[in-house]
Every structure is written in structure tokens, then in C-alpha cells.
Coordinates of C-alpha atoms and ligand atoms in Angstrom, one line a residue:
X1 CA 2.3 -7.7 10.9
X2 CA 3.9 -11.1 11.4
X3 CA 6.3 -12.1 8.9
X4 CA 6.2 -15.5 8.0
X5 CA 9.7 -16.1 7.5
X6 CA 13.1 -14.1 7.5
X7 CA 14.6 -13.6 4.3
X8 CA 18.2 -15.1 4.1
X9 CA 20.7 -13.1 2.6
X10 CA 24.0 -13.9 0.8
X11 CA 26.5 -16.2 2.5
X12 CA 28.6 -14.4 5.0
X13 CA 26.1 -12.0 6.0
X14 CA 24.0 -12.5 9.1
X15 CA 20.0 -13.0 8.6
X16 CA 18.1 -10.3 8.1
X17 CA 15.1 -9.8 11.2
X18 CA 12.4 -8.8 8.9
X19 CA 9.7 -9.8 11.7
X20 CA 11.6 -7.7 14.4
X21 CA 12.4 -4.9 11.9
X22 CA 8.5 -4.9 10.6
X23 CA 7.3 -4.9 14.1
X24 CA 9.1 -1.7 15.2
X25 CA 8.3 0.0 11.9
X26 CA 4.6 -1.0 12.8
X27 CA 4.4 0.1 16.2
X28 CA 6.1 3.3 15.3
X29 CA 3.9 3.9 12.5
X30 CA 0.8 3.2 14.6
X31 CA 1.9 5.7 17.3
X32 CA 2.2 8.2 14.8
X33 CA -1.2 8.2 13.2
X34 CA -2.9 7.2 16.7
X35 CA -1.9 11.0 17.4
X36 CA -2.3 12.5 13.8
X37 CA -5.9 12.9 14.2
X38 CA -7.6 14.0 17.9
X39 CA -11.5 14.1 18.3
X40 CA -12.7 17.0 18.0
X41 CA -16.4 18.2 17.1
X42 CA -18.0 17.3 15.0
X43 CA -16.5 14.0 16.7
X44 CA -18.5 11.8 14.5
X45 CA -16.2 12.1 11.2
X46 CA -13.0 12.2 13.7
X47 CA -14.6 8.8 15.0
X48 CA -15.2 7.7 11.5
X49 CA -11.7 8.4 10.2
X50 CA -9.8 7.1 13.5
X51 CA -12.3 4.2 13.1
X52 CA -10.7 2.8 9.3
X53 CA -7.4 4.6 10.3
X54 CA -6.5 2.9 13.4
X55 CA -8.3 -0.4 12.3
X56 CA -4.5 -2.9 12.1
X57 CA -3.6 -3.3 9.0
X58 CA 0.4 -4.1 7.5
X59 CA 1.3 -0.3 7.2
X60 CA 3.5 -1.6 4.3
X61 CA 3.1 1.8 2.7
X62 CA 4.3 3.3 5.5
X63 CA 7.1 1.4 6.3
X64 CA 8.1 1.6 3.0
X65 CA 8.8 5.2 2.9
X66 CA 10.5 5.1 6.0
X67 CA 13.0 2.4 4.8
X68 CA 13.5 4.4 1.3
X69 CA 14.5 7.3 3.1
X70 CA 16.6 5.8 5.6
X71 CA 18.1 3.6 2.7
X72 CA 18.8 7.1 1.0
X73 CA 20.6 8.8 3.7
X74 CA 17.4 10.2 5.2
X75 CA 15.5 9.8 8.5
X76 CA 12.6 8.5 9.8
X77 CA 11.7 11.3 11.6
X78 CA 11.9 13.0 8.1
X79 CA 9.5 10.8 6.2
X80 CA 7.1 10.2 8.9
X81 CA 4.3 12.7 8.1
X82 CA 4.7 11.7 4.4
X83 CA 4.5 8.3 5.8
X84 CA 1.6 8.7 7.9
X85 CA -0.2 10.5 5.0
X86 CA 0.2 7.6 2.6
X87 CA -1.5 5.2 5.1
X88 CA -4.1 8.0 5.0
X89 CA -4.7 8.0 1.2
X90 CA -4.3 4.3 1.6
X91 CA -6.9 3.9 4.0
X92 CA -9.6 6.5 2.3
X93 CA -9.1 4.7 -0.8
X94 CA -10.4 1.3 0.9
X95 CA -13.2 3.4 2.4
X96 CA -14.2 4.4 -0.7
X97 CA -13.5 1.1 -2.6
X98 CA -15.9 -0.8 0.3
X99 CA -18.8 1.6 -0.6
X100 CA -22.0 -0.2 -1.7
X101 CA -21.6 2.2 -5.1
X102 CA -18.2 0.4 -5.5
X103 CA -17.0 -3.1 -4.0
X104 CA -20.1 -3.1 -1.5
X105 CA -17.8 -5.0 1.0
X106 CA -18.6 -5.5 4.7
X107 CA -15.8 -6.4 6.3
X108 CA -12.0 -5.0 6.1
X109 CA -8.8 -5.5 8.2
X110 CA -11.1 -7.6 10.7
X111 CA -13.7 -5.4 11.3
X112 CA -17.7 -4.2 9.9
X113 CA -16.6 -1.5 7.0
X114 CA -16.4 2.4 7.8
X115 CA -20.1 2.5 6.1
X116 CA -22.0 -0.3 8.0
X117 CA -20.4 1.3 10.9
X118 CA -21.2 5.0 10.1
X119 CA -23.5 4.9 7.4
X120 CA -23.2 5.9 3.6
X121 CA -22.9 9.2 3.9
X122 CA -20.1 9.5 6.8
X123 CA -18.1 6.7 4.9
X124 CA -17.8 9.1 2.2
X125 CA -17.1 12.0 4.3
X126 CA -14.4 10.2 6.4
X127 CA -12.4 9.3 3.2
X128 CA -12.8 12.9 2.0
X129 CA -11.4 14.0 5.2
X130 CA -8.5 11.9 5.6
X131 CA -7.4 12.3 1.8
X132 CA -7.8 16.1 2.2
X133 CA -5.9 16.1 6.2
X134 CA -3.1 13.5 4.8
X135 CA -1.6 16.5 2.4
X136 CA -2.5 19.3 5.0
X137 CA -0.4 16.5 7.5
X138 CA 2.7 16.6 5.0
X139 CA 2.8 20.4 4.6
X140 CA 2.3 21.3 8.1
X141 CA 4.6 18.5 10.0
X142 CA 7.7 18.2 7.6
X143 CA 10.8 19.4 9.6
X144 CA 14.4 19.1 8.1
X145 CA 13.4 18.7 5.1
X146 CA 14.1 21.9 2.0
X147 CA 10.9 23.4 1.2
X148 CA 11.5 22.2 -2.3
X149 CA 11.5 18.3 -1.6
X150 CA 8.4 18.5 0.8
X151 CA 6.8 20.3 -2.4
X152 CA 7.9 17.5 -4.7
X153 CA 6.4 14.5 -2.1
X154 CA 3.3 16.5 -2.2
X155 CA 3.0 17.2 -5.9
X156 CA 4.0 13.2 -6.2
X157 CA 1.1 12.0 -4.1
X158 CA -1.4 14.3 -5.9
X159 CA -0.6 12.7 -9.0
X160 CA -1.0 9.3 -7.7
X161 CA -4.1 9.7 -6.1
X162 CA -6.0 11.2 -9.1
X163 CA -7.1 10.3 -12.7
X164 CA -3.3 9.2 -13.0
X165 CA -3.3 6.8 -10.2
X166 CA -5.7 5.2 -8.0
X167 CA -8.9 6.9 -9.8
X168 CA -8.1 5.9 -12.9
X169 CA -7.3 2.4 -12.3
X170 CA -10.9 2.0 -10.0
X171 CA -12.7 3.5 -13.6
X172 CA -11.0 0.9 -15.5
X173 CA -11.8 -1.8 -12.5
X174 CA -15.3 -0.4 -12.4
X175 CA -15.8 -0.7 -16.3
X176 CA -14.0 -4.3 -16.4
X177 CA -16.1 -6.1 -13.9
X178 CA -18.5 -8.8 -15.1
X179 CA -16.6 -8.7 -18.5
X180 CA -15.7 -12.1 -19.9
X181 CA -12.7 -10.8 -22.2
X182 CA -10.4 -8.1 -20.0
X183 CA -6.9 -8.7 -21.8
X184 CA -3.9 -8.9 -19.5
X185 CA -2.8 -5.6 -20.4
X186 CA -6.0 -3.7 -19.0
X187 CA -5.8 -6.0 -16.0
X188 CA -2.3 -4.1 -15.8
X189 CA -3.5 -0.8 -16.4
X190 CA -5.6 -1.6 -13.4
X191 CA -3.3 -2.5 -11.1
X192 CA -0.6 -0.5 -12.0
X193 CA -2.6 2.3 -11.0
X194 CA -4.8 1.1 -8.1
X195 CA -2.0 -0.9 -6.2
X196 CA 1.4 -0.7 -7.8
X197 CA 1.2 3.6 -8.1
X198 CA 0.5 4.0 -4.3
X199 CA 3.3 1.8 -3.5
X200 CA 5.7 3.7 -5.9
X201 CA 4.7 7.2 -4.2
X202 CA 5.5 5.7 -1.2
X203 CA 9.0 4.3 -2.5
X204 CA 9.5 7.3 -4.5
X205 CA 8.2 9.8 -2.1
X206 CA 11.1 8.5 0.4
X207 CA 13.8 9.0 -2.0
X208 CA 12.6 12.7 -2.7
X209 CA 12.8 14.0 1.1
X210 CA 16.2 12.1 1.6
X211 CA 17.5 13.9 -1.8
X212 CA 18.1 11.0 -3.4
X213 CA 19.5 11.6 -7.1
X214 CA 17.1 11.4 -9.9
X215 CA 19.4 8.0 -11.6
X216 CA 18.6 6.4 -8.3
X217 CA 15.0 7.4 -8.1
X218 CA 14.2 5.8 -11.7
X219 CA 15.7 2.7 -10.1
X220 CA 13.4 3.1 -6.7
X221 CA 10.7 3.5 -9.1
X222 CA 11.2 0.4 -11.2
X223 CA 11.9 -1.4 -7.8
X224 CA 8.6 -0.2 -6.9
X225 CA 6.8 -0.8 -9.3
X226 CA 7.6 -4.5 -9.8
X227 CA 6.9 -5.2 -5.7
X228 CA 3.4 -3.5 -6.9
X229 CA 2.0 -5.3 -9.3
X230 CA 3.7 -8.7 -7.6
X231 CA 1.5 -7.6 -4.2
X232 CA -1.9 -7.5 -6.4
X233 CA -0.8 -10.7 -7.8
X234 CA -0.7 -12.4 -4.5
X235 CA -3.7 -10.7 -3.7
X236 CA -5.5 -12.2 -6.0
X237 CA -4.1 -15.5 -5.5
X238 CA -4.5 -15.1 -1.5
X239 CA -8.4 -14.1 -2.8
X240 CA -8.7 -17.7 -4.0
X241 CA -6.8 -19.6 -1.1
X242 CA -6.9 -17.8 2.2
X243 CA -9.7 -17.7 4.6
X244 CA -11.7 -14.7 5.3
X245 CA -10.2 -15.2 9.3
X246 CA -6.5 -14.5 7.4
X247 CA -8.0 -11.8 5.1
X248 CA -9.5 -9.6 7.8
X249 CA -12.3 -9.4 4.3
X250 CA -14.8 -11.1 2.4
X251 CA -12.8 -14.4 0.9
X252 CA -13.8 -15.4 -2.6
X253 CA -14.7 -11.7 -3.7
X254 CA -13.7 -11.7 -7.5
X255 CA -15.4 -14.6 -8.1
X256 CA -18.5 -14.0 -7.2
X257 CA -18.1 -10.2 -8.9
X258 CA -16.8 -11.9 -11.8
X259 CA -13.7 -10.0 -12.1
X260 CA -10.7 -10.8 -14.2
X261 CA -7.7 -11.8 -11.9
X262 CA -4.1 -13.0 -12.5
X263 CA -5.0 -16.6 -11.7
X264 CA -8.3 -16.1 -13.6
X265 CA -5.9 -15.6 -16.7
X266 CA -2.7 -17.6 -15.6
X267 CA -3.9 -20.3 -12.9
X268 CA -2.4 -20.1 -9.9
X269 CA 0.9 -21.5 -10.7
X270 CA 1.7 -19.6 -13.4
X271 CA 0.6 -16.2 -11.1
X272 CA 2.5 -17.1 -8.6
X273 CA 5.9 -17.4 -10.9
X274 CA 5.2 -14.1 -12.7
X275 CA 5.2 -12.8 -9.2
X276 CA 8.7 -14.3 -8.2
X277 CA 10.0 -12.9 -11.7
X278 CA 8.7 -9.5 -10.9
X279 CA 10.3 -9.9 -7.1
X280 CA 13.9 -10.8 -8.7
X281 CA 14.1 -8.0 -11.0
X282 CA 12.5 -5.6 -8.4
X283 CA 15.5 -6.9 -6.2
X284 CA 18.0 -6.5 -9.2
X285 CA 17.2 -2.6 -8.9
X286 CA 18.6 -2.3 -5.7
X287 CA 22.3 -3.7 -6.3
X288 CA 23.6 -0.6 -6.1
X289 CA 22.9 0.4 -2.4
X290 CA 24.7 -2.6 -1.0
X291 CA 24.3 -3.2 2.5
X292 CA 21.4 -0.7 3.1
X293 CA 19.0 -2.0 0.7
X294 CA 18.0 -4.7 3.2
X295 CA 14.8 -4.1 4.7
X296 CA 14.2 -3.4 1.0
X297 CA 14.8 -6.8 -0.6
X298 CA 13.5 -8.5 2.5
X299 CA 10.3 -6.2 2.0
X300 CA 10.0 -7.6 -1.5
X301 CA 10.8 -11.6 -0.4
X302 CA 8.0 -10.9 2.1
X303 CA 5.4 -9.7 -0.6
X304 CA 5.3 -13.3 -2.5
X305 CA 5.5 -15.3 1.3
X306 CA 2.6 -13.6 2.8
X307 CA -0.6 -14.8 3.9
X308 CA -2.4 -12.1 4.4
Ligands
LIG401 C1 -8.0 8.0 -4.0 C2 -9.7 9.8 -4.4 C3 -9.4 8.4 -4.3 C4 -10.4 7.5 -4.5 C5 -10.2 6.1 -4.3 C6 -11.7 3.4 -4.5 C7 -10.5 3.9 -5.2 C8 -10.4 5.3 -5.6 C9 -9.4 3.1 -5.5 C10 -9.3 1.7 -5.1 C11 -7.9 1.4 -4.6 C12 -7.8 0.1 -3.9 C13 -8.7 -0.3 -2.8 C14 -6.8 -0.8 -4.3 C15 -6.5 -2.1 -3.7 C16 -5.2 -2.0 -3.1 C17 -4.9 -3.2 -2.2 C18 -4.2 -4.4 -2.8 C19 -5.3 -3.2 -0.9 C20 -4.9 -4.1 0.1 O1 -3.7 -3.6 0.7 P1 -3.1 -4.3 2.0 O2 -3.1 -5.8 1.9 O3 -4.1 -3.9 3.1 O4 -1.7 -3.7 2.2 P2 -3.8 -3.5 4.6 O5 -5.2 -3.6 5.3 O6 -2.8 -4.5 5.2 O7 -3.3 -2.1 4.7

């Protein structure tokens, strides 16, 4: 991931590297899933998981957990399974969402989908596989952390993965599409739950195994939430303006489904505003951890530059 430009903070304090710092999170992150998941027999689903897995990608999830529980007092090596198994539930989720039965996309990060690839049937399988493997990951490779905490993380991604989280908010998607009227509040519900949930988990998830107090993980969470539903924003916009080269995906998608959008409802300006309000107040959360909330606010400056 190539951040476009480094955020400047406050006079008197030296830039903050978000490009280096991204970079090492990223190739950290990368070496850690590259060895999560070995081929084995059946190698076929192994393939087909490593295939979507290992296909590039930001690994803002990730990253994001690492630099919550490092921000918290934590370590990397302490968030890293929970890391690795959010890119998992990430990455199953775009499996899935790419199916023909869903989005029917054919390209994703750069490359044919995990179903043109494998077929129908082994798309579905490989997401099964890594949703089910990413908790099996968390419970199995946590070290340092109390028993308690891991349970929380686990119990937290659960929830965001089911009927409360990403599930519910496809449903919603699925229902909305091709309707003329979706208010801005079910475009919310939407993308609170498809995009903005996964990204809490991964803030909040970070907190929990560093043993962050619960005062400071409501603020995480509102943090969180507010880089979440500013992302899909600029997704959306990005959608309209960016090239399927700087997508890595089909360009133009929710036009041609007919699905509601932030610049469907707002324009493009007016998105792109409501996404630097959402950025300042996701900043504003973070006062209180001074000095080590960096990579955090420069994460959040970096969701309304991006291009891709
Ligand atoms: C979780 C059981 C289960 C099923 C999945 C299909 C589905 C239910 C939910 C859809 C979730 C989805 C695809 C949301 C879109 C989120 C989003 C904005 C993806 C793009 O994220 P980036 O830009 O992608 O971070 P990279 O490739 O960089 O990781």
C-alpha cells in the first residue's frame, strides 16, 4: 500500500512516515498469513484460500489492530493472530460478496475472482474455510495474552461477522439494490455493518488483548466507527472516479446494479465533506493518548486521500 501523502502533525512535532510505517506493517502482515495457511490435501481449497488470501490488498484491518494494541500498551506479536484472522474474515467476506448469487464480480485486488478461478462451488468452500480457520487461528496462536481477553476478541469477531455485522448489512444491501428510494439511514445500516463493524472489531479487538480500559475502548469504538463509514464513503466516490487499473475491480459497479451510494444521495462534493467531518471527529476520539495515537490519526487522514 502506497500512501499518497504523509499526514503533517502539529507544529513542533516531526512528520509522521505513514508510507514507511504502512509498508512495514504490510510486509509484516503478509509474512504472517503467507505462513498461516500451508497446502495440504485436499490442496485445492488450501489453493483456493491462499489464492484470495495472499492476493495484495491494503491489510488496513490488519494494521489497524496492530497499531490499537501497540497504541494501548500491547504488542504486535500479541495482536498478530487476531490480526491475521481479521484479514481472513475480511477476505472470505469479499469471496463471498464476488459470488455470481451476490455482486457476480470478476475481478478483485487485481486478479480473476476466487470463483472464475475455482469455480462456484470452491469459492464458497474457500470462504467457509478461512472464516471457520481465522477463529481456530486466534484460539490456537495467542501467546501473552490472559485467557479471558483472547475469549473477548473471539466472542467480538463472532458478533461482527454474523446477523449483527457483516451478514446483516449484505441482507439489507441485497434487499436495497435496484430500489429507487433507499433513505440515507438504511444506506447506514448497510455500511455500518458491512464495512464500518469489521473495521471496529479490528480497532476494538486491539484494545481488548492490550487490556485497554472499557472508557477508552468506547472511545476506540467511536474512533472506529467514524474512519468506517468515511472508508465506504470514499469507496463509493472512488467507485465513480477511479479506474478499474487503481481499483484492482470492476469500475462503475453501483451504477450499473443501480445501487444507492453516498454520491448517489449527496453528489460527490457533499460525500466527500461528510467524510472529512467523520475523519475530524474520528480524530477528536483519540486526544487522549497523545503522542501514541499517531499511526492512528495518520490512518484516518489516509482513508479520505486514498485512491485506491
Ligand atoms: C462474513 C459469513 C460472512 C459472510 C459475508 C458477503 C458478505 C457476507 C458481506 C459483504 C462485506 C463486504 C464485501 C463489504 C465491503 C467492504 C469493503 C469496503 C471492501 C473493500 O475493502 P478494501 O478497500 O479492500 O480495504 P482490500 O482489497 O484493500 O483489502
Amino acid at each position: 500500500m502506497v500512501a499518497t501523502d504523509n499526514f503533517q502533525m502539529p507544529q513542533g512535532q516531526a512528520p509522521f512516515d505513514l508510507s514507511a510505517y504502512l509498508q512495514e506493517r504490510q510486509n509484516l502482515v503478509e509474512a504472517a498469513l503467507d505462513s498461516a495457511i500451508p497446502v495440504i490435501y485436499p490442496e485445492k481449497i488450501y489453493e483456493a484460500m491462499r489464492y484470495s488470501l495472499l492476493a495484495g490488498g491494503k491489510r488496513l484491518r490488519p494494521i489497524l489492530c496492530l497499531a490499537t494494541c501497540e497504541m494501548a500498551g500491547g504488542t504486535i506479536a500479541m495482536a498478530m493472530p487476531t490480526a491475521c484472522a481479521l484479514e481472513m474474515i475480511h477476505t472470505m467476506s469479499l469471496i463471498h460478496d464476488d459470488l455470481p448469487a451476490m455482486d457476480n464480480d470478476d475481478y478483485r485486488r487485481g486478479k480473476l475472482t476466487n470463483h472464475k478461478v475455482y469455480g462456484e462451488d470452491v469459492a464458497i468452500l474457500a470462504g467457509d474455510g478461512l472464516l471457520a480457520y481465522a477463529f481456530e487461528f486466534v484460539a490456537v496462536n495467542t501467546r501473552n495474552v490472559p485467557a479471558e481477553r483472547v475469549l473477548q476478541a473471539i466472542a467480538r469477531l463472532g458478533r461482527v461477522v454474523g446477523a449483527a455485522g457483516l451478514v446483516g448489512g449484505q441482507v439489507v444491501d441485497l434487499e436495497s439494490e435496484g430500489q429507487a428510494d433507499v433513505s440515507i439511514e438504511t444506506l447506514n445500516f448497510i455500511h455500518n455493518h458491512k464495512t464500518a463493524a469489521l473495521l471496529e472489531a479490528c480497532v476494538v479487538c486491539g484494545g481488548i488483548l492490550a487490556g485497554i480500559p472499557e472508557a477508552d475502548l468506547q472511545r476506540l469504538s467511536r474512533y472506529a466507527q467514524n474512519i468506517g463509514l468515511a472508508f465506504q464513503i470514499v469507496d463509493d466516490i472512488l467507485d465513480i472516479t477511479a479506474t478499474q487499473e487503481e481499483l484492482g475491480k470492476t469500475a462503475g459497479k453501483d451504477l450499473q446494479a443501480q445501487k444507492a451510494t453516498y454520491p448517489s444521495i449527496w453528489g460527490i462534493e457533499e460525500s466527500q465533506r461528510q467524510a472529512q467531518k467523520l475523519i475530524q471527529a474520528a480524530v477528536a476520539e483519540l486526544n487522549l493518548f497523545g503522542e501514541k495515537a499517531r499511526p492512528l490519526i495518520a490512518i484516518a487522514h489516509f482513508i479520505t486521500s486514498r485512491t485506491h
